[in-house]
Amino acid sequence: MVTVLSCGRMSPGKLHLLEEVIVLPAAGQRVREKIAMVLDLQKEVKRILNSTSKTGTLVFPVTDGGALLVGFDRVEQPLDVLMEACANLQLTPGTDVHFALSCAAHTLLDYSKGKYEIVAGTLKAPGELIEVYESLISRYPGICALIDPFRKEDLEQWDKLSCALIGQPCCLIADAAFCSPPRLYGDKRLLPPGVAGVVLKHVNETTITDLLCATSEGRDSTTILEQSGTEWCDDYFVDLAVGLGVKFVKLGGLMGGVRLARYNRLMMLEEELTRQGILGKLTRQGILGSNQLELPLFGTSVSPGSELLETE
């Protein structure tokens, strides 16, 4: 999962809702090809934004996570730019590339009014926010996941939105809306209703044993592994993600030495497994969650010496 845009409260625009716009390249390519595709997409986004700028060439700040920090004034604007970039590169959203929207709803609530400030000065009640999400999913093909669309306390809205998404190629993921030790799947009360998976953060307080328990218990759910906290130039995190067999690893954007080292390590691991003849096979059962497309990092390994299985 590659973060390409950040449009949250820290951005210079009025839009607050989309903390991160994340790209998920479709199966069927090698890691190197996927990264090259996302780089091309990011460059095209920058070209489009510069071409429409009235103040000359833009300087794009970069977030701590390595993504472009861009200011927008409407919820649709970042997605319109991405759709245009995909069209220019002849990429089909929903087939060649998918998108996950990290909404970070817990940062948007105006507690005095009980509403979410999705754009500066524009507040939406939790029920109204459901309509916003439904409109985005119907209008923009390729949106496969909403991460933290509500606070963890808004259980009724989580449930209603999940019901509204039945039959849609999109699911709900809990990040900040899930706050507990990694041993979570045995107690469903720790998750909001309708959640298809969680973001597990690897922090200093989390042991490898905790992560092993969490990922083994959550095989039927979508597990996204992310490292949070202070960053350091150590790419072991990628080995950990592949070894755990999580379905996705969230490494941030494609800028910054720490993140590039991890993306490079991911490519090296794929090459090592290919040389050994044990590269796994990607399965197609839905993009996220049980009713869409399941994309393990490198799939299920085969016996050493057997014929290499190509990704599908």
PDB file of C-alpha atoms in Angstrom:
ATOM      1  CA  MET A   1       0.000   0.000   0.000  1.00  0.00           C
ATOM      2  CA  VAL A   2       1.641   3.228  -1.207  1.00  0.00           C
ATOM      3  CA  THR A   3       0.497   6.605   0.098  1.00  0.00           C
ATOM      4  CA  VAL A   4       0.528   9.175  -2.719  1.00  0.00           C
ATOM      5  CA  LEU A   5      -1.449  12.127  -1.323  1.00  0.00           C
ATOM      6  CA  SER A   6      -2.190  13.627   2.070  1.00  0.00           C
ATOM      7  CA  CYS A   7      -5.033  16.138   2.270  1.00  0.00           C
ATOM      8  CA  GLY A   8      -5.830  16.197   5.970  1.00  0.00           C
ATOM      9  CA  ARG A   9      -5.783  18.986   8.516  1.00  0.00           C
ATOM     10  CA  MET A  10      -2.056  19.559   8.057  1.00  0.00           C
ATOM     11  CA  SER A  11      -2.487  20.333   4.348  1.00  0.00           C
ATOM     12  CA  PRO A  12      -2.656  23.949   3.117  1.00  0.00           C
ATOM     13  CA  GLY A  13      -6.181  23.559   1.687  1.00  0.00           C
ATOM     14  CA  LYS A  14      -9.630  23.517   3.266  1.00  0.00           C
ATOM     15  CA  LEU A  15     -10.157  19.771   2.863  1.00  0.00           C
ATOM     16  CA  HIS A  16      -9.705  17.789   6.086  1.00  0.00           C
ATOM     17  CA  LEU A  17     -11.363  14.456   5.354  1.00  0.00           C
ATOM     18  CA  LEU A  18      -8.717  12.514   3.417  1.00  0.00           C
ATOM     19  CA  GLU A  19      -5.735  12.065   5.695  1.00  0.00           C
ATOM     20  CA  GLU A  20      -4.210   9.710   3.133  1.00  0.00           C
ATOM     21  CA  VAL A  21      -5.026   8.558  -0.373  1.00  0.00           C
ATOM     22  CA  ILE A  22      -3.374   5.159  -0.764  1.00  0.00           C
ATOM     23  CA  VAL A  23      -2.681   3.286  -3.994  1.00  0.00           C
ATOM     24  CA  LEU A  24      -2.947  -0.506  -4.206  1.00  0.00           C
ATOM     25  CA  PRO A  25      -1.551  -1.833  -7.498  1.00  0.00           C
ATOM     26  CA  ALA A  26      -3.478  -4.825  -8.807  1.00  0.00           C
ATOM     27  CA  ALA A  27      -2.047  -8.332  -8.895  1.00  0.00           C
ATOM     28  CA  GLY A  28      -0.183  -9.643 -11.920  1.00  0.00           C
ATOM     29  CA  GLN A  29       3.024  -7.580 -11.740  1.00  0.00           C
ATOM     30  CA  ARG A  30       6.304  -7.791  -9.928  1.00  0.00           C
ATOM     31  CA  VAL A  31       6.984  -5.459  -7.025  1.00  0.00           C
ATOM     32  CA  ARG A  32       9.427  -3.418  -9.135  1.00  0.00           C
ATOM     33  CA  GLU A  33       6.790  -2.896 -11.817  1.00  0.00           C
ATOM     34  CA  LYS A  34       4.187  -1.884  -9.248  1.00  0.00           C
ATOM     35  CA  ILE A  35       6.488   0.686  -7.671  1.00  0.00           C
ATOM     36  CA  ALA A  36       7.370   2.069 -11.110  1.00  0.00           C
ATOM     37  CA  MET A  37       3.667   2.382 -11.895  1.00  0.00           C
ATOM     38  CA  VAL A  38       2.968   4.285  -8.667  1.00  0.00           C
ATOM     39  CA  LEU A  39       5.940   6.576  -9.355  1.00  0.00           C
ATOM     40  CA  ASP A  40       4.545   7.346 -12.806  1.00  0.00           C
ATOM     41  CA  LEU A  41       1.144   8.025 -11.268  1.00  0.00           C
ATOM     42  CA  GLN A  42       2.662  10.368  -8.691  1.00  0.00           C
ATOM     43  CA  LYS A  43       4.622  12.254 -11.367  1.00  0.00           C
ATOM     44  CA  GLU A  44       1.488  12.627 -13.482  1.00  0.00           C
ATOM     45  CA  VAL A  45      -0.437  13.976 -10.483  1.00  0.00           C
ATOM     46  CA  LYS A  46       2.265  16.604  -9.959  1.00  0.00           C
ATOM     47  CA  ARG A  47       2.219  17.513 -13.665  1.00  0.00           C
ATOM     48  CA  ILE A  48      -1.580  17.938 -13.631  1.00  0.00           C
ATOM     49  CA  LEU A  49      -1.493  20.096 -10.510  1.00  0.00           C
ATOM     50  CA  ASN A  50       1.261  22.269 -12.001  1.00  0.00           C
ATOM     51  CA  SER A  51      -0.613  22.645 -15.279  1.00  0.00           C
ATOM     52  CA  THR A  52      -3.681  23.998 -13.471  1.00  0.00           C
ATOM     53  CA  SER A  53      -1.741  26.231 -11.085  1.00  0.00           C
ATOM     54  CA  LYS A  54      -2.294  29.974 -11.398  1.00  0.00           C
ATOM     55  CA  THR A  55       0.833  30.809  -9.405  1.00  0.00           C
ATOM     56  CA  GLY A  56       3.461  29.012 -11.457  1.00  0.00           C
ATOM     57  CA  THR A  57       5.363  25.861 -10.580  1.00  0.00           C
ATOM     58  CA  LEU A  58       4.204  24.419  -7.282  1.00  0.00           C
ATOM     59  CA  VAL A  59       6.442  23.303  -4.449  1.00  0.00           C
ATOM     60  CA  PHE A  60       4.999  20.147  -2.900  1.00  0.00           C
ATOM     61  CA  PRO A  61       5.755  19.602   0.795  1.00  0.00           C
ATOM     62  CA  VAL A  62       6.270  15.990   1.846  1.00  0.00           C
ATOM     63  CA  THR A  63       4.703  14.451   4.940  1.00  0.00           C
ATOM     64  CA  ASP A  64       6.682  12.485   7.511  1.00  0.00           C
ATOM     65  CA  GLY A  65       5.234   9.402   5.815  1.00  0.00           C
ATOM     66  CA  GLY A  66       6.761  10.298   2.438  1.00  0.00           C
ATOM     67  CA  ALA A  67       3.565  11.427   0.657  1.00  0.00           C
ATOM     68  CA  LEU A  68       2.787  14.638  -1.202  1.00  0.00           C
ATOM     69  CA  LEU A  69       1.033  17.157   1.051  1.00  0.00           C
ATOM     70  CA  VAL A  70      -1.446  18.894  -1.234  1.00  0.00           C
ATOM     71  CA  GLY A  71      -4.170  21.396  -0.432  1.00  0.00           C
ATOM     72  CA  PHE A  72      -7.665  20.882  -1.844  1.00  0.00           C
ATOM     73  CA  ASP A  73     -10.935  22.613  -1.100  1.00  0.00           C
ATOM     74  CA  ARG A  74     -13.443  19.868  -1.960  1.00  0.00           C
ATOM     75  CA  VAL A  75     -13.592  16.147  -1.218  1.00  0.00           C
ATOM     76  CA  GLU A  76     -13.824  15.292  -4.926  1.00  0.00           C
ATOM     77  CA  GLN A  77     -10.725  17.220  -6.047  1.00  0.00           C
ATOM     78  CA  PRO A  78      -7.935  14.777  -5.100  1.00  0.00           C
ATOM     79  CA  LEU A  79      -9.894  11.879  -6.583  1.00  0.00           C
ATOM     80  CA  ASP A  80     -10.600  13.849  -9.774  1.00  0.00           C
ATOM     81  CA  VAL A  81      -6.860  14.452 -10.163  1.00  0.00           C
ATOM     82  CA  LEU A  82      -6.099  10.764  -9.626  1.00  0.00           C
ATOM     83  CA  MET A  83      -8.743   9.694 -12.143  1.00  0.00           C
ATOM     84  CA  GLU A  84      -7.281  12.096 -14.720  1.00  0.00           C
ATOM     85  CA  ALA A  85      -3.772  10.799 -14.026  1.00  0.00           C
ATOM     86  CA  CYS A  86      -4.963   7.212 -14.455  1.00  0.00           C
ATOM     87  CA  ALA A  87      -6.637   8.082 -17.762  1.00  0.00           C
ATOM     88  CA  ASN A  88      -3.471   9.776 -19.047  1.00  0.00           C
ATOM     89  CA  LEU A  89      -1.399   6.708 -18.146  1.00  0.00           C
ATOM     90  CA  GLN A  90      -4.031   4.322 -19.542  1.00  0.00           C
ATOM     91  CA  LEU A  91      -4.625   2.756 -16.137  1.00  0.00           C
ATOM     92  CA  THR A  92      -8.118   1.476 -15.374  1.00  0.00           C
ATOM     93  CA  PRO A  93      -9.231   2.178 -11.779  1.00  0.00           C
ATOM     94  CA  GLY A  94     -10.659  -0.961 -10.256  1.00  0.00           C
ATOM     95  CA  THR A  95      -8.623  -3.174 -12.578  1.00  0.00           C
ATOM     96  CA  ASP A  96      -5.055  -1.893 -12.852  1.00  0.00           C
ATOM     97  CA  VAL A  97      -5.086   0.099  -9.647  1.00  0.00           C
ATOM     98  CA  HIS A  98      -7.226   0.453  -6.528  1.00  0.00           C
ATOM     99  CA  PHE A  99      -7.480   3.137  -3.871  1.00  0.00           C
ATOM    100  CA  ALA A 100      -7.895   3.124  -0.102  1.00  0.00           C
ATOM    101  CA  LEU A 101      -9.004   6.311   1.651  1.00  0.00           C
ATOM    102  CA  SER A 102      -7.728   6.894   5.160  1.00  0.00           C
ATOM    103  CA  CYS A 103     -10.319   9.268   6.617  1.00  0.00           C
ATOM    104  CA  ALA A 104      -8.915   9.652  10.156  1.00  0.00           C
ATOM    105  CA  ALA A 105     -12.404  10.600  11.359  1.00  0.00           C
ATOM    106  CA  HIS A 106     -11.284  10.794  14.989  1.00  0.00           C
ATOM    107  CA  THR A 107      -9.370  13.987  14.128  1.00  0.00           C
ATOM    108  CA  LEU A 108     -12.360  15.682  12.485  1.00  0.00           C
ATOM    109  CA  LEU A 109     -15.030  15.720  15.189  1.00  0.00           C
ATOM    110  CA  ASP A 110     -16.202  19.045  16.578  1.00  0.00           C
ATOM    111  CA  TYR A 111     -17.215  17.798  20.020  1.00  0.00           C
ATOM    112  CA  SER A 112     -19.232  20.902  20.850  1.00  0.00           C
ATOM    113  CA  LYS A 113     -21.505  20.278  17.848  1.00  0.00           C
ATOM    114  CA  GLY A 114     -21.211  16.502  17.553  1.00  0.00           C
ATOM    115  CA  LYS A 115     -20.348  16.778  13.859  1.00  0.00           C
ATOM    116  CA  TYR A 116     -17.384  16.019  11.613  1.00  0.00           C
ATOM    117  CA  GLU A 117     -15.647  18.980   9.955  1.00  0.00           C
ATOM    118  CA  ILE A 118     -14.778  17.356   6.628  1.00  0.00           C
ATOM    119  CA  VAL A 119     -13.979  20.712   4.990  1.00  0.00           C
ATOM    120  CA  ALA A 120     -13.106  23.899   6.870  1.00  0.00           C
ATOM    121  CA  GLY A 121     -16.456  25.393   7.846  1.00  0.00           C
ATOM    122  CA  THR A 122     -18.462  22.412   6.538  1.00  0.00           C
ATOM    123  CA  LEU A 123     -19.711  20.052   9.215  1.00  0.00           C
ATOM    124  CA  LYS A 124     -21.523  16.760   8.706  1.00  0.00           C
ATOM    125  CA  ALA A 125     -23.478  14.730  11.226  1.00  0.00           C
ATOM    126  CA  PRO A 126     -22.393  11.067  11.414  1.00  0.00           C
ATOM    127  CA  GLY A 127     -25.465  10.025   9.432  1.00  0.00           C
ATOM    128  CA  GLU A 128     -24.748  12.618   6.745  1.00  0.00           C
ATOM    129  CA  LEU A 129     -21.193  11.385   6.426  1.00  0.00           C
ATOM    130  CA  ILE A 130     -22.513   8.007   5.282  1.00  0.00           C
ATOM    131  CA  GLU A 131     -24.028   9.740   2.232  1.00  0.00           C
ATOM    132  CA  VAL A 132     -20.656  11.369   1.472  1.00  0.00           C
ATOM    133  CA  TYR A 133     -18.902   7.996   1.457  1.00  0.00           C
ATOM    134  CA  GLU A 134     -21.609   6.340  -0.637  1.00  0.00           C
ATOM    135  CA  SER A 135     -21.355   9.148  -3.206  1.00  0.00           C
ATOM    136  CA  LEU A 136     -17.560   8.825  -3.445  1.00  0.00           C
ATOM    137  CA  ILE A 137     -17.673   5.053  -3.903  1.00  0.00           C
ATOM    138  CA  SER A 138     -20.359   5.234  -6.593  1.00  0.00           C
ATOM    139  CA  ARG A 139     -18.642   8.074  -8.433  1.00  0.00           C
ATOM    140  CA  TYR A 140     -15.028   6.898  -8.340  1.00  0.00           C
ATOM    141  CA  PRO A 141     -14.301   3.314  -9.420  1.00  0.00           C
ATOM    142  CA  GLY A 142     -11.409   1.623  -7.717  1.00  0.00           C
ATOM    143  CA  ILE A 143     -12.094   2.725  -4.121  1.00  0.00           C
ATOM    144  CA  CYS A 144     -11.655  -0.571  -2.317  1.00  0.00           C
ATOM    145  CA  ALA A 145     -11.381   0.461   1.333  1.00  0.00           C
ATOM    146  CA  LEU A 146     -12.306   3.181   3.796  1.00  0.00           C
ATOM    147  CA  ILE A 147      -9.972   3.353   6.778  1.00  0.00           C
ATOM    148  CA  ASP A 148     -11.444   4.912   9.934  1.00  0.00           C
ATOM    149  CA  PRO A 149     -14.522   6.471   8.286  1.00  0.00           C
ATOM    150  CA  PHE A 150     -15.915   7.153  11.778  1.00  0.00           C
ATOM    151  CA  ARG A 151     -14.706   7.292  15.348  1.00  0.00           C
ATOM    152  CA  LYS A 152     -14.784   3.985  17.159  1.00  0.00           C
ATOM    153  CA  GLU A 153     -17.670   5.290  19.311  1.00  0.00           C
ATOM    154  CA  ASP A 154     -20.040   5.718  16.321  1.00  0.00           C
ATOM    155  CA  LEU A 155     -21.039   2.069  16.269  1.00  0.00           C
ATOM    156  CA  GLU A 156     -24.416   2.671  14.628  1.00  0.00           C
ATOM    157  CA  GLN A 157     -22.815   4.506  11.705  1.00  0.00           C
ATOM    158  CA  TRP A 158     -20.182   1.789  11.201  1.00  0.00           C
ATOM    159  CA  ASP A 159     -22.994  -0.738  11.012  1.00  0.00           C
ATOM    160  CA  LYS A 160     -25.131   1.330   8.611  1.00  0.00           C
ATOM    161  CA  LEU A 161     -22.211   2.059   6.291  1.00  0.00           C
ATOM    162  CA  SER A 162     -21.173  -1.595   6.166  1.00  0.00           C
ATOM    163  CA  CYS A 163     -24.742  -2.526   5.236  1.00  0.00           C
ATOM    164  CA  ALA A 164     -24.774   0.150   2.551  1.00  0.00           C
ATOM    165  CA  LEU A 165     -21.577  -1.312   1.077  1.00  0.00           C
ATOM    166  CA  ILE A 166     -22.953  -4.837   0.673  1.00  0.00           C
ATOM    167  CA  GLY A 167     -22.372  -5.798  -2.942  1.00  0.00           C
ATOM    168  CA  GLN A 168     -19.880  -2.942  -3.413  1.00  0.00           C
ATOM    169  CA  PRO A 169     -16.152  -3.574  -4.049  1.00  0.00           C
ATOM    170  CA  CYS A 170     -15.272  -1.659  -0.897  1.00  0.00           C
ATOM    171  CA  CYS A 171     -14.809  -2.606   2.743  1.00  0.00           C
ATOM    172  CA  LEU A 172     -14.166  -0.950   6.099  1.00  0.00           C
ATOM    173  CA  ILE A 173     -10.832  -1.038   7.914  1.00  0.00           C
ATOM    174  CA  ALA A 174     -10.147   0.033  11.503  1.00  0.00           C
ATOM    175  CA  ASP A 175      -6.927   1.826  12.383  1.00  0.00           C
ATOM    176  CA  ALA A 176      -7.288   4.398  15.174  1.00  0.00           C
ATOM    177  CA  ALA A 177     -10.827   3.062  15.609  1.00  0.00           C
ATOM    178  CA  PHE A 178      -9.185  -0.074  16.946  1.00  0.00           C
ATOM    179  CA  CYS A 179      -7.114   0.487  20.068  1.00  0.00           C
ATOM    180  CA  SER A 180      -6.113  -2.673  21.858  1.00  0.00           C
ATOM    181  CA  PRO A 181      -3.270  -5.156  22.139  1.00  0.00           C
ATOM    182  CA  PRO A 182      -2.723  -7.143  18.929  1.00  0.00           C
ATOM    183  CA  ARG A 183      -4.446 -10.223  20.349  1.00  0.00           C
ATOM    184  CA  LEU A 184      -7.774  -9.037  19.093  1.00  0.00           C
ATOM    185  CA  TYR A 185      -9.633 -11.459  16.925  1.00  0.00           C
ATOM    186  CA  GLY A 186     -10.874 -13.643  19.744  1.00  0.00           C
ATOM    187  CA  ASP A 187     -12.914 -10.722  21.091  1.00  0.00           C
ATOM    188  CA  LYS A 188     -15.037  -9.156  18.362  1.00  0.00           C
ATOM    189  CA  ARG A 189     -16.169  -6.440  20.766  1.00  0.00           C
ATOM    190  CA  LEU A 190     -12.809  -4.766  20.190  1.00  0.00           C
ATOM    191  CA  LEU A 191     -13.827  -3.994  16.595  1.00  0.00           C
ATOM    192  CA  PRO A 192     -16.585  -1.696  15.296  1.00  0.00           C
ATOM    193  CA  PRO A 193     -19.403  -3.497  13.439  1.00  0.00           C
ATOM    194  CA  GLY A 194     -18.835  -4.299   9.780  1.00  0.00           C
ATOM    195  CA  VAL A 195     -15.047  -4.089   9.941  1.00  0.00           C
ATOM    196  CA  ALA A 196     -13.314  -6.427   7.495  1.00  0.00           C
ATOM    197  CA  GLY A 197      -9.828  -5.955   8.881  1.00  0.00           C
ATOM    198  CA  VAL A 198      -7.442  -3.855  10.941  1.00  0.00           C
ATOM    199  CA  VAL A 199      -4.191  -1.966  10.708  1.00  0.00           C
ATOM    200  CA  LEU A 200      -1.686  -3.513  13.096  1.00  0.00           C
ATOM    201  CA  LYS A 201       0.981  -1.029  14.143  1.00  0.00           C
ATOM    202  CA  HIS A 202       4.386  -2.384  14.996  1.00  0.00           C
ATOM    203  CA  VAL A 203       5.612  -0.220  17.860  1.00  0.00           C
ATOM    204  CA  ASN A 204       8.142  -0.732  20.602  1.00  0.00           C
ATOM    205  CA  GLU A 205       5.474  -2.047  22.970  1.00  0.00           C
ATOM    206  CA  THR A 206       4.443  -4.782  20.512  1.00  0.00           C
ATOM    207  CA  THR A 207       6.382  -8.021  20.655  1.00  0.00           C
ATOM    208  CA  ILE A 208       6.910 -10.374  17.729  1.00  0.00           C
ATOM    209  CA  THR A 209       4.881 -12.946  19.679  1.00  0.00           C
ATOM    210  CA  ASP A 210       1.965 -10.488  19.842  1.00  0.00           C
ATOM    211  CA  LEU A 211       2.105 -10.000  16.077  1.00  0.00           C
ATOM    212  CA  LEU A 212       2.295 -13.740  15.444  1.00  0.00           C
ATOM    213  CA  CYS A 213      -0.788 -14.315  17.592  1.00  0.00           C
ATOM    214  CA  ALA A 214      -2.725 -11.494  15.949  1.00  0.00           C
ATOM    215  CA  THR A 215      -1.950 -12.493  12.373  1.00  0.00           C
ATOM    216  CA  SER A 216      -2.598 -16.195  12.991  1.00  0.00           C
ATOM    217  CA  GLU A 217      -5.949 -15.449  14.641  1.00  0.00           C
ATOM    218  CA  GLY A 218      -6.968 -13.059  11.864  1.00  0.00           C
ATOM    219  CA  ARG A 219      -6.402 -15.242   8.801  1.00  0.00           C
ATOM    220  CA  ASP A 220      -9.978 -14.739   7.619  1.00  0.00           C
ATOM    221  CA  SER A 221      -9.713 -10.954   7.965  1.00  0.00           C
ATOM    222  CA  THR A 222      -7.606  -8.348   6.226  1.00  0.00           C
ATOM    223  CA  THR A 223      -4.462  -7.556   8.188  1.00  0.00           C
ATOM    224  CA  ILE A 224      -2.402  -4.511   7.264  1.00  0.00           C
ATOM    225  CA  LEU A 225       0.961  -4.187   8.990  1.00  0.00           C
ATOM    226  CA  GLU A 226       2.293  -0.674   9.540  1.00  0.00           C
ATOM    227  CA  GLN A 227       5.254   0.612  11.483  1.00  0.00           C
ATOM    228  CA  SER A 228       4.576   3.681  13.574  1.00  0.00           C
ATOM    229  CA  GLY A 229       6.548   5.816  15.946  1.00  0.00           C
ATOM    230  CA  THR A 230      10.118   6.980  15.451  1.00  0.00           C
ATOM    231  CA  GLU A 231      11.569   5.849  12.141  1.00  0.00           C
ATOM    232  CA  TRP A 232      15.033   4.452  11.726  1.00  0.00           C
ATOM    233  CA  CYS A 233      16.954   3.170   8.734  1.00  0.00           C
ATOM    234  CA  ASP A 234      16.297  -0.526   9.245  1.00  0.00           C
ATOM    235  CA  ASP A 235      14.486  -2.586   6.639  1.00  0.00           C
ATOM    236  CA  TYR A 236      13.807  -5.618   8.879  1.00  0.00           C
ATOM    237  CA  PHE A 237      10.172  -4.500   9.041  1.00  0.00           C
ATOM    238  CA  VAL A 238       9.647  -5.726   5.468  1.00  0.00           C
ATOM    239  CA  ASP A 239      11.088  -9.154   6.316  1.00  0.00           C
ATOM    240  CA  LEU A 240       8.716  -9.245   9.267  1.00  0.00           C
ATOM    241  CA  ALA A 241       5.684  -8.441   7.097  1.00  0.00           C
ATOM    242  CA  VAL A 242       6.535 -11.129   4.543  1.00  0.00           C
ATOM    243  CA  GLY A 243       7.355 -13.658   7.242  1.00  0.00           C
ATOM    244  CA  LEU A 244       4.066 -13.040   9.026  1.00  0.00           C
ATOM    245  CA  GLY A 245       2.175 -13.462   5.765  1.00  0.00           C
ATOM    246  CA  VAL A 246       0.052 -10.344   6.240  1.00  0.00           C
ATOM    247  CA  LYS A 247      -2.153  -9.441   3.305  1.00  0.00           C
ATOM    248  CA  PHE A 248      -0.807  -5.893   3.038  1.00  0.00           C
ATOM    249  CA  VAL A 249       2.133  -3.877   4.266  1.00  0.00           C
ATOM    250  CA  LYS A 250       1.817  -0.102   4.589  1.00  0.00           C
ATOM    251  CA  LEU A 251       5.195   1.522   4.051  1.00  0.00           C
ATOM    252  CA  GLY A 252       4.142   5.112   3.353  1.00  0.00           C
ATOM    253  CA  GLY A 253       5.059   7.176   0.312  1.00  0.00           C
ATOM    254  CA  LEU A 254       7.882   6.852  -2.188  1.00  0.00           C
ATOM    255  CA  MET A 255      10.003   9.688  -0.819  1.00  0.00           C
ATOM    256  CA  GLY A 256      12.563   9.573   1.963  1.00  0.00           C
ATOM    257  CA  GLY A 257      15.530   7.301   2.594  1.00  0.00           C
ATOM    258  CA  VAL A 258      13.886   5.153   5.271  1.00  0.00           C
ATOM    259  CA  ARG A 259      10.880   4.262   3.105  1.00  0.00           C
ATOM    260  CA  LEU A 260      12.908   3.763  -0.065  1.00  0.00           C
ATOM    261  CA  ALA A 261      15.156   1.337   1.826  1.00  0.00           C
ATOM    262  CA  ARG A 262      12.081  -0.703   2.741  1.00  0.00           C
ATOM    263  CA  TYR A 263      10.687  -0.707  -0.785  1.00  0.00           C
ATOM    264  CA  ASN A 264      14.107  -1.792  -2.043  1.00  0.00           C
ATOM    265  CA  ARG A 265      14.136  -4.615   0.512  1.00  0.00           C
ATOM    266  CA  LEU A 266      10.689  -5.716  -0.673  1.00  0.00           C
ATOM    267  CA  MET A 267      12.026  -6.020  -4.224  1.00  0.00           C
ATOM    268  CA  MET A 268      15.076  -7.917  -2.988  1.00  0.00           C
ATOM    269  CA  LEU A 269      12.908 -10.403  -1.088  1.00  0.00           C
ATOM    270  CA  GLU A 270      10.831 -11.100  -4.182  1.00  0.00           C
ATOM    271  CA  GLU A 271      14.005 -11.718  -6.197  1.00  0.00           C
ATOM    272  CA  GLU A 272      15.410 -14.009  -3.492  1.00  0.00           C
ATOM    273  CA  LEU A 273      12.238 -16.088  -3.351  1.00  0.00           C
ATOM    274  CA  THR A 274      12.152 -16.276  -7.144  1.00  0.00           C
ATOM    275  CA  ARG A 275      15.740 -17.547  -7.313  1.00  0.00           C
ATOM    276  CA  GLN A 276      14.949 -20.179  -4.683  1.00  0.00           C
ATOM    277  CA  GLY A 277      11.814 -21.256  -6.551  1.00  0.00           C
ATOM    278  CA  ILE A 278       9.563 -20.650  -3.556  1.00  0.00           C
ATOM    279  CA  LEU A 279       7.817 -17.441  -4.562  1.00  0.00           C
ATOM    280  CA  GLY A 280       4.163 -17.797  -3.644  1.00  0.00           C
ATOM    281  CA  LYS A 281       1.062 -17.409  -5.747  1.00  0.00           C
ATOM    282  CA  LEU A 282      -1.360 -14.548  -5.341  1.00  0.00           C
ATOM    283  CA  THR A 283      -4.948 -15.642  -4.884  1.00  0.00           C
ATOM    284  CA  ARG A 284      -7.993 -13.834  -6.200  1.00  0.00           C
ATOM    285  CA  GLN A 285     -10.879 -13.770  -3.747  1.00  0.00           C
ATOM    286  CA  GLY A 286     -11.626 -10.053  -3.533  1.00  0.00           C
ATOM    287  CA  ILE A 287      -9.494  -6.921  -3.013  1.00  0.00           C
ATOM    288  CA  LEU A 288     -10.064  -6.497   0.722  1.00  0.00           C
ATOM    289  CA  GLY A 289     -12.179  -8.530   3.061  1.00  0.00           C
ATOM    290  CA  SER A 290     -13.911 -11.837   2.533  1.00  0.00           C
ATOM    291  CA  ASN A 291     -16.189 -10.753  -0.313  1.00  0.00           C
ATOM    292  CA  GLN A 292     -13.651  -9.083  -2.569  1.00  0.00           C
ATOM    293  CA  LEU A 293     -10.064  -9.717  -3.722  1.00  0.00           C
ATOM    294  CA  GLU A 294      -7.480 -11.119  -1.342  1.00  0.00           C
ATOM    295  CA  LEU A 295      -3.884 -10.145  -2.109  1.00  0.00           C
ATOM    296  CA  PRO A 296      -1.307 -11.682   0.233  1.00  0.00           C
ATOM    297  CA  LEU A 297       2.139 -10.085   0.006  1.00  0.00           C
ATOM    298  CA  PHE A 298       3.714 -13.076  -1.688  1.00  0.00           C
ATOM    299  CA  GLY A 299       0.990 -15.692  -1.277  1.00  0.00           C
ATOM    300  CA  THR A 300       1.451 -19.255  -0.071  1.00  0.00           C
ATOM    301  CA  SER A 301       4.938 -20.626  -0.591  1.00  0.00           C
ATOM    302  CA  VAL A 302       5.599 -23.818  -2.535  1.00  0.00           C
ATOM    303  CA  SER A 303       8.144 -26.499  -1.876  1.00  0.00           C
ATOM    304  CA  PRO A 304      11.780 -25.666  -2.694  1.00  0.00           C
ATOM    305  CA  GLY A 305      12.772 -26.980  -6.097  1.00  0.00           C
ATOM    306  CA  SER A 306       9.247 -27.012  -7.470  1.00  0.00           C
ATOM    307  CA  GLU A 307       8.234 -24.946 -10.492  1.00  0.00           C
ATOM    308  CA  LEU A 308       7.972 -21.225  -9.834  1.00  0.00           C
ATOM    309  CA  LEU A 309       4.360 -20.089  -9.591  1.00  0.00           C
ATOM    310  CA  GLU A 310       3.651 -16.902 -11.505  1.00  0.00           C
ATOM    311  CA  THR A 311       1.431 -14.240  -9.922  1.00  0.00           C
ATOM    312  CA  GLU A 312      -2.110 -14.125 -11.173  1.00  0.00           C
TER     313      GLU A 312
END
